[in-house]
XYZ file of C-alpha atoms in Angstrom:
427
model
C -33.316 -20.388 -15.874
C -31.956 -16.948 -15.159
C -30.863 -15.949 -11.829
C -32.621 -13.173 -9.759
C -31.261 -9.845 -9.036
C -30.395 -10.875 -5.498
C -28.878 -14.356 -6.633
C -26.375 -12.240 -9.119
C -25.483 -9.796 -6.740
C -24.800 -12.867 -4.200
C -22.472 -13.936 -7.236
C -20.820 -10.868 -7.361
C -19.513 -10.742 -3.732
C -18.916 -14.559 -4.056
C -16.547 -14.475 -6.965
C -15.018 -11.199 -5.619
C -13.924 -12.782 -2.574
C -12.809 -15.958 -4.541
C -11.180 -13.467 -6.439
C -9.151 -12.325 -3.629
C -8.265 -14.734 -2.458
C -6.803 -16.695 -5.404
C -4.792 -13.827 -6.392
C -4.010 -13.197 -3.110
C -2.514 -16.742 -2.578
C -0.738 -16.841 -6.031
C 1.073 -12.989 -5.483
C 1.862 -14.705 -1.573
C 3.511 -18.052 -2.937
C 5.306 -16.121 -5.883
C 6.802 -13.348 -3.649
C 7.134 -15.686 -0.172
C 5.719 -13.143 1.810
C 2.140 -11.948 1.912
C 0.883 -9.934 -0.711
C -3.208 -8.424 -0.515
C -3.627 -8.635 -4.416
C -7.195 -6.043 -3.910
C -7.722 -2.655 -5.356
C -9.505 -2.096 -2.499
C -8.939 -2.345 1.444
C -11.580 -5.186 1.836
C -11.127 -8.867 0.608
C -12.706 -8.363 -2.875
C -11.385 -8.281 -6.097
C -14.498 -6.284 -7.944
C -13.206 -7.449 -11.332
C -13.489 -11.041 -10.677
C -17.034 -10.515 -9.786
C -17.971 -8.125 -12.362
C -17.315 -10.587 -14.739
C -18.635 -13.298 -13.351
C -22.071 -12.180 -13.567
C -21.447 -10.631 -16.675
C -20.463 -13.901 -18.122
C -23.293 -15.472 -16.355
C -25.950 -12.583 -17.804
C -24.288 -12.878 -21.230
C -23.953 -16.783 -21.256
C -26.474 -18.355 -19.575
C -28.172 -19.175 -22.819
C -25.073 -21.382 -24.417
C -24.425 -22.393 -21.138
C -24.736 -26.261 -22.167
C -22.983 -25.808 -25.183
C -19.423 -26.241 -24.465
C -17.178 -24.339 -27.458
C -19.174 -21.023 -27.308
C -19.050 -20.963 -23.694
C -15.785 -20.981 -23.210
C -14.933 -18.800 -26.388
C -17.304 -16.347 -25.164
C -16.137 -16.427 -21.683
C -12.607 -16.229 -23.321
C -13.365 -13.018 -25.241
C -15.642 -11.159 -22.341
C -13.389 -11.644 -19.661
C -9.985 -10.728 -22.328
C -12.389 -7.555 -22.692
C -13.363 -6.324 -19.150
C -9.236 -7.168 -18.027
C -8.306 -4.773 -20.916
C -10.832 -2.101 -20.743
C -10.433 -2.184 -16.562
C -6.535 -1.633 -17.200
C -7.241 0.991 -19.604
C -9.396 2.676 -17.183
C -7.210 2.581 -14.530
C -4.149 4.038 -16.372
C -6.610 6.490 -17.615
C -7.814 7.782 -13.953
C -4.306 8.252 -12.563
C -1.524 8.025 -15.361
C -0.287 4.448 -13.746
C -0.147 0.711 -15.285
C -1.675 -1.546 -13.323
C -0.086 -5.173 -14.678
C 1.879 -5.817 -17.300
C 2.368 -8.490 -19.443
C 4.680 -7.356 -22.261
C 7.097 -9.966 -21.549
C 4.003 -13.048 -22.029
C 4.460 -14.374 -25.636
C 0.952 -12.986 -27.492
C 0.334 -10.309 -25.437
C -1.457 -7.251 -26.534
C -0.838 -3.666 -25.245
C 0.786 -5.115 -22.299
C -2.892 -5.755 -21.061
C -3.771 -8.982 -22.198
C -1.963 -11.843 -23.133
C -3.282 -15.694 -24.855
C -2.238 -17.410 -21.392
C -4.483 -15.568 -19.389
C -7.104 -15.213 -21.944
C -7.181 -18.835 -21.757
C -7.565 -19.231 -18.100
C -10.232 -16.500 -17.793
C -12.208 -18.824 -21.040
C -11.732 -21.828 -18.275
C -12.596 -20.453 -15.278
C -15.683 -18.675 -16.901
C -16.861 -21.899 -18.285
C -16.697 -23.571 -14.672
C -18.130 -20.672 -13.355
C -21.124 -20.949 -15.687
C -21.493 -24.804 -15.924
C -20.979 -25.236 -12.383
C -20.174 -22.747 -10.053
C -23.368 -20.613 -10.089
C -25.621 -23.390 -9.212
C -23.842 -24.531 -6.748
C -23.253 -20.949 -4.912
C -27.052 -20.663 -5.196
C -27.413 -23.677 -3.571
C -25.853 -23.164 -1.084
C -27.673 -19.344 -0.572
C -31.256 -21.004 -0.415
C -30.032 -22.514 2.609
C -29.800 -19.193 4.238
C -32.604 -17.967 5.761
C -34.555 -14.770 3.710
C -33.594 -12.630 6.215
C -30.187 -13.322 6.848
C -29.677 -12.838 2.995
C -31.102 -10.285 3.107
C -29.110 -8.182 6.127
C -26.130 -9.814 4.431
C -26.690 -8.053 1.081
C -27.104 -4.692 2.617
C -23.956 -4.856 4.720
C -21.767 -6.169 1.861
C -22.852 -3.361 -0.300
C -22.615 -0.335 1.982
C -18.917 -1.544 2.300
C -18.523 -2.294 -0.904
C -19.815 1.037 -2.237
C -17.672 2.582 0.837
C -14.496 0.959 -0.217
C -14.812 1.450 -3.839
C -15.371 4.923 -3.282
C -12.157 5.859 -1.103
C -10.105 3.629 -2.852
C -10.994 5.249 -6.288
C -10.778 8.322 -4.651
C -7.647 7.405 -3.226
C -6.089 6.511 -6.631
C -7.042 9.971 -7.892
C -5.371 11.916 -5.198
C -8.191 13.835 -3.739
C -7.810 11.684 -0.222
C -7.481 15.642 1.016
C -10.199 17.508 -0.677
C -12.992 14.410 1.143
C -10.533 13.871 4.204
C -14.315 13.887 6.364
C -15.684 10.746 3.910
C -12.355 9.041 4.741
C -13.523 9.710 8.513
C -16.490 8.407 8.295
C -15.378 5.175 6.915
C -13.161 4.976 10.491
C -14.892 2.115 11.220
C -13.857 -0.323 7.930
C -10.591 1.378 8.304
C -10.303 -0.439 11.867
C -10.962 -3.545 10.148
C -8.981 -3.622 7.404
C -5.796 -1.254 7.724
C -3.456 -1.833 10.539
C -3.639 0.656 13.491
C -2.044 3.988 13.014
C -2.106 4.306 9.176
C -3.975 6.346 7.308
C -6.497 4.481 4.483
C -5.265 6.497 1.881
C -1.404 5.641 2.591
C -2.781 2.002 3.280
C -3.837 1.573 -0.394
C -0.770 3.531 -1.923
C 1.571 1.141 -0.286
C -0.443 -2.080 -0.945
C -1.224 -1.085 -4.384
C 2.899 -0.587 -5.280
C 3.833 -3.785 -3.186
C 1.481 -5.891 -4.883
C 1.851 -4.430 -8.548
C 5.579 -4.869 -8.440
C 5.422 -3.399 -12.284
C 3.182 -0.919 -11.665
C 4.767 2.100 -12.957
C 4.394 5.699 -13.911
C 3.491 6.933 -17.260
C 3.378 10.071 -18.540
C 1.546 12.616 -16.820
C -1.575 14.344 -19.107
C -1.456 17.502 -20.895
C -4.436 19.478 -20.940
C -4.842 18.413 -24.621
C -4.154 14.903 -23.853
C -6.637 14.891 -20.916
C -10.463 13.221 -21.463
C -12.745 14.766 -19.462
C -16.505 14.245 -18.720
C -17.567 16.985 -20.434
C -15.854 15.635 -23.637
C -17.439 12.212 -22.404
C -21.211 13.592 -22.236
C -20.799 15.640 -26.119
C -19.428 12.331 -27.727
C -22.200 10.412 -26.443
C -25.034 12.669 -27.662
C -22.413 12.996 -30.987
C -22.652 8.949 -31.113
C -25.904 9.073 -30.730
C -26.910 11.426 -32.970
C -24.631 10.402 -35.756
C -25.144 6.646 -35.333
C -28.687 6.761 -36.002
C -28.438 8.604 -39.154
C -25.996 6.365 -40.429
C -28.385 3.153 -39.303
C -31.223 5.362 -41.135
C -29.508 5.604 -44.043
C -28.276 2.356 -43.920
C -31.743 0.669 -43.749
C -33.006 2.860 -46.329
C -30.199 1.705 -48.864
C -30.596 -1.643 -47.798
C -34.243 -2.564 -47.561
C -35.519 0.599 -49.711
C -37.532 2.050 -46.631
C -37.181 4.720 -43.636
C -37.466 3.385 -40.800
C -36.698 4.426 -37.364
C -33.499 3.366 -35.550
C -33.653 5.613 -32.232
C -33.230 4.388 -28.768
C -35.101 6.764 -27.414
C -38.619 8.252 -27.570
C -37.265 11.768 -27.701
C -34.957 12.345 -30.808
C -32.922 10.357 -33.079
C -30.838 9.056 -30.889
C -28.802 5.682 -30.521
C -27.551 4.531 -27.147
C -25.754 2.059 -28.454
C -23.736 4.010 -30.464
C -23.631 6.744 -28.598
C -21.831 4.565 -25.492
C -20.063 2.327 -27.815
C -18.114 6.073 -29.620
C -17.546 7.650 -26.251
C -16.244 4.267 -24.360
C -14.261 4.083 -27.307
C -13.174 7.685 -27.321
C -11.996 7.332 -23.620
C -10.213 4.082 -24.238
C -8.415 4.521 -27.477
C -7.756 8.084 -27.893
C -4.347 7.986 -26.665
C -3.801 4.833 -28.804
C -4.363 6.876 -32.363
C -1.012 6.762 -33.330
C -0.398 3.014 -32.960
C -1.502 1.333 -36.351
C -4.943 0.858 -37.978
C -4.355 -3.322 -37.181
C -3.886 -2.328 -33.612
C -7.089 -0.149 -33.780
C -9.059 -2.422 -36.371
C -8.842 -5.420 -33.806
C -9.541 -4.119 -30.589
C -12.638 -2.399 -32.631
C -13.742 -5.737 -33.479
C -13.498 -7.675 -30.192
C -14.734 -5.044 -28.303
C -17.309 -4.398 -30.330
C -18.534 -7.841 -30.724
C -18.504 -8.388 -27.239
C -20.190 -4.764 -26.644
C -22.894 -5.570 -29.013
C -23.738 -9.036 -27.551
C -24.099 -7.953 -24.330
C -26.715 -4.720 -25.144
C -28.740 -7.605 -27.077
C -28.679 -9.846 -24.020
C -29.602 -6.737 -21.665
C -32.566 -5.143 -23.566
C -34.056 -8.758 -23.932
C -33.711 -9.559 -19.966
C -34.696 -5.962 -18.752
C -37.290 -4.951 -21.727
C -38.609 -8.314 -22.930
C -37.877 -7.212 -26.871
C -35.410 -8.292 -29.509
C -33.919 -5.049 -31.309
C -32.027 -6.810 -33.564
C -31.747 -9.985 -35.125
C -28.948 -11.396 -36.972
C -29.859 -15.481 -37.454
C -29.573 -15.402 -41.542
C -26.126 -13.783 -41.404
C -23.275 -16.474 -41.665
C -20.890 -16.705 -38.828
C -23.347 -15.409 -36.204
C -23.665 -16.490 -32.336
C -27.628 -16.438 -31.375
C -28.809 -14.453 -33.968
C -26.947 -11.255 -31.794
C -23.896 -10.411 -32.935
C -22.041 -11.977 -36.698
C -18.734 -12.041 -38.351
C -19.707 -9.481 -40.575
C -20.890 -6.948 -38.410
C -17.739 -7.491 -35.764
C -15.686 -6.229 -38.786
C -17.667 -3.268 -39.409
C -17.098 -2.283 -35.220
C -13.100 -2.591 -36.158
C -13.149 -0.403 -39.325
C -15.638 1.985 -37.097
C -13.212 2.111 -34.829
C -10.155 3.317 -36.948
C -12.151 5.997 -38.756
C -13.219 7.294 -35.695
C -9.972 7.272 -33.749
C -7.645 8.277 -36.424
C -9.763 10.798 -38.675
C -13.410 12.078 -37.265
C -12.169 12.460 -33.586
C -9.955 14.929 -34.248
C -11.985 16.941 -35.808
C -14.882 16.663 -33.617
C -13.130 16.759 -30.426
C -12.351 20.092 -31.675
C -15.140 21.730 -32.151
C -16.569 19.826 -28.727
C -13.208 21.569 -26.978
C -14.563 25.015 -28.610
C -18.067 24.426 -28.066
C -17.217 23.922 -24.378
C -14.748 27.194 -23.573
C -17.803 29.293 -24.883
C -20.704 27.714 -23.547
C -19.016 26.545 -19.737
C -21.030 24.140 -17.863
C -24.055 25.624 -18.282
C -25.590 23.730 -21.776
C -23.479 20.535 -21.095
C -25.625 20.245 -17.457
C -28.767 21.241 -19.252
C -27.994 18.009 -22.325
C -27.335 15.564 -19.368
C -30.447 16.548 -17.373
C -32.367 16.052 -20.922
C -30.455 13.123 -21.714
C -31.515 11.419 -18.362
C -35.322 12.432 -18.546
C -34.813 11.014 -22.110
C -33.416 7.781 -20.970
C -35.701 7.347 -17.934
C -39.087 8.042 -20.014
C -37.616 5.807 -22.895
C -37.158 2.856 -20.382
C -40.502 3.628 -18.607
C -42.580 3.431 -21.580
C -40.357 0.410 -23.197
C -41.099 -1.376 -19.496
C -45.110 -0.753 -20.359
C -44.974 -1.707 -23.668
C -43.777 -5.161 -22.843
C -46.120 -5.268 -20.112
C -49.054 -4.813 -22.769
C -48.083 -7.307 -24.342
C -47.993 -9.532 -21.577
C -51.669 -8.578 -20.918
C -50.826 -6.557 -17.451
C -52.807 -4.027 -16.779
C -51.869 -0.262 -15.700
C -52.485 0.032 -12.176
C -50.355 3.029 -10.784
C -49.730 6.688 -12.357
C -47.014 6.625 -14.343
C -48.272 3.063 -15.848
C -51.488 5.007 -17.162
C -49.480 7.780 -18.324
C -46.986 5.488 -19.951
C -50.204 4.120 -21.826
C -51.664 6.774 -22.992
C -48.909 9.036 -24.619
C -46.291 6.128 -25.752
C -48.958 2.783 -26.537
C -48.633 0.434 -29.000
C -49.505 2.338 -32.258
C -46.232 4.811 -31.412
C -43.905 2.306 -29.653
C -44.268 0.348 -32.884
C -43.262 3.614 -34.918
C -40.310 4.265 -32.712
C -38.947 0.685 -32.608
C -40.156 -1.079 -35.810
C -37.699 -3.920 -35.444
C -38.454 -5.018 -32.021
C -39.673 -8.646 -31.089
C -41.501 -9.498 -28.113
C -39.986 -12.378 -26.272
C-alpha cells in the first residue's frame, strides 16, 4: 500500500537526517577532523530525502521484485545526483563533487561505484526501511506528528531558502530575511558569525574539490524567462509532433494535450526546458554524450510522470505493456531511445535557433507578455488538474458537493474529458 502524504514527508526529513549524518561521518573519518557534509545549516541532506521518497513514489509497485528495484533505484538516484550537480553549478558557476578520477564516471557527476551504492541503499530503503520508519511514527501520538511536521518544515523551507540564497550571492539584497532567521542561526552557526559566511566556509571545507568554473556570459546565461518560452515551446511543439505521430501511426487524430486549454504537452514541455537548462552548456560535447544522458533521463523522467498522474489523477495516459523491453507498461526500450535522439536534435540543432528568436522575442516584448503566458499557463494548469481531479471522482461515483466541483461538472464532464484525453484509463 502507498504511503500518505504525511508518512512521505516523515520520510523525507528521516532520510535527510540519515543523510547527514552518514555523509557527515564518512567526510569526518576521511579528513580526521569534523566535517558538516549539508548544503544547508541544519542536519539535513535534502537530496538524500528527495530521493528517497521519490524512489519510494516511483517504486513501490516492484517493490517485491528484487532486479527492477534495485536497477530502478540505481538509475533514479544516478539521475537526481546528476541533475542536482548540474543545478548547482548552474545557480552559481561552482562544482559541487567531483568524481573524474572514479573509473566510469560520467561528467565528473556520476560514477558506477556510487551508482551502485545509491541502487543498494534505495532497495533497503524500499524493502525495508520505509516500513519500519512508519512504524515507528504510528507510535507517536497524532498530535505530536503533527506539531513535529510543521516545525521541521518552517526550518526546512527557512534554511533552504538562505542557503540557496546564500549560494547565489544576494545574502545583501535580503540581509532582513537572514534576520529573521536569527533564531536557527543561534542554533546552528557558532556565535559571532554571520549565516551567510557560515555556509561559504562549510560549503569549501567540506567540498575540498569544489572549484570555480567559468563565470557566465550574458549569452551563456539561462534565465527564467528563457525557462518559461521553452516550456510553452515544448509544449506546443510536442503535441503536434504526438498528433502527428498518432495520426501516422494508428490512421486517426486524436488529441494529445495536457491541458484543457490548448494543445499543449506538459510533459514535453518540462522534459525540453529541464533539458534546455541542464544540457545547454554541454552542446559541444558529442552526440554519445548527449544521446545517453537523453535516454536515462528521459526514461527515468517519463516513468515517474506515469507514476504521478496515476497516484494524484487516478488515470493511465499511456500504456506501453505490448512494447518489448518495457518496465510496467510505463516506460520501454524503444521509447528511452527516442528521449536520447530527442535530446541531441534539440541541444545541438533546434535550440539554437529557437533560443534565438525567444532572446529577440524577449528584448522587444520585456516582461510584460512573458508575465501575462505564466499567469495563463497557471490558470491553465490549475483548471486542467481541477477538472482531471472531478473526472476521476465521477468515475468513482462521488458526487459534487462544493462550487468549483459543480462547475468542474458542468463545463469539463465526461463527454469532453474523454475528447481531451482519449487515451486515459481509469484505475
Amino acid at each position: 500500500m502507498m504511503y500518505s502524504i504525511e508518512e512521505l514527508t516523515l520520510l523525507f526529513f528521516t532520510y535527510s537526517f540519515l543523510g547527514w549524518c552518514g555523509e557527515t561521518v564518512v567526510a569526518t573519518v576521511k579528513n580526521k577532523d569534523f566535517r558538516n557534509r549539508g548544503f544547508v545549516s541544519s542536519p539535513f541532506c535534502f537530496i538524500y530525502g528527495f530521493s528517497g521518497v521519490l524512489i519510494t513514489v516511483i517504486l513501490w509497485e516492484v517493490k517485491y521484485q528484487p532486479v527492477y528495484l534495485f536497477l530502478g533505484s540505481l538509475i533514479i538516484a544516478t539521475a537526481i545526483e546528476w541533475v542536482a550537480g548540474k543545478m548547482l553549478e548552474r545557480m552559481n558557476g561552482e562544482r559541487w563533487w567531483d568524481y573524474s578520477g572514479h573509473i566510469g564516471n560520467f561528467d565528473g557527476y556520476i560514477c558506477p561505484l556510487y551508482s551502485v551504492i545509491w541502487g543498494i541503499l534505495g532497495f533497503f530503503a524500499v524493502r525495508f526501511g520505509n516500513d519500519i520508519a512508519v512504524g515507528l511514527f504510528e507510535l507517536m501520538p497524532q498530535l505530536v506528528k503533527t506539531i513535529l511536521l510543521i516545525i521541521l518544515s518552517v526550518i526546512a523551507v527557512m534554511d533552504l531558502l538562505i542557503s540557496l540564497l546564500t549560494a547565489l550571492g544576494w545574502g545583501k539584497e535580503f540581509s532582513p530575511l537572514f534576520r529573521w532567521n536569527g533564531k536557527l542561526q543561534r542554533l546552528t552557526v557558532k556565535a559571532g558569525m554571520g549565516l551567510s559566511g557560515y555556509v561559504r566556509r562549510r560549503i569549501r571545507k567540506a567540498y575540498p574539490v569544489h572549484e570555480e568554473v567559468q563565470q557566465k556570459t550574458d549569452e551563456e546565461r539561462f534565465t527564467l524567462e528563457q525557462f518559461i518560452w521553452l516550456f510553452v515551446i515544448g509544449a506546443f511543439l510536442g503535441d503536434i509532433v504526438e498528433t502527428i505521430f498518432c495520426r501516422l501511426r494508428a490512421g486517426i487524430w486524436m488529441s494529445r494535450s495536457s491541458l484543457v486549454w490548448g494543445p499543449f504537452s506538459v510533459v514535453w514541455g518540462l522534459a525540453i526546458a529541464c533539458a534546455t537548462a541542464l544540457l545547454y552548456k554541454d552542446r559541444n560535447k558529442p552526440d554519445s554524450h548527449l544521446f545517453l544522458i537523453g535516454t536515462m533521463l528521459g526514461g527515468a523522467y517519463e516513468y515517474a510522470c506515469s507514476v504521478f498522474t496515476e497516484l494524484v489523477f487516478g488515470q493511465v495516459f499511456w500504456d506501453y505493456s505490448e512494447i518489448p523491453f518495457n518496465i510496467g507498461g510505463r516506460i520501454n526500450l524503444l521509447y528511452c531511445f527516442f528521449w536520447g535522439m530527442a535530446a541531441v536534435v534539440w541541444i545541438k540543432y533546434l535550440y539554437p535557433i529557437v533560443i534565438a528568436w525567444v532572446k529577440l522575442l524577449l528584448k522587444k516584448t520585456g516582461k510584460l507578455l512573458t508575465l501575462a503566458l505564466t499567469i495563463f499557463l497557471a490558470a491553465n494548469i490549475i483548471v486542467s488538474m481541477a477538472a482531471l481531479v472531478r473526472y476521476d471522482e465521477r468515475a468513482r461515483d462521488i458526487p459534487a458537493e462544493s462550487a468549483w466541483e459543480e462547475y468542474m461538472d458542468e463545463h469539463y464532464g465526461d463527454e469532453k474529458m474523454e475528447k481531451i484525453y482519449p487515451n486515459a484509463i481509469q484505475k
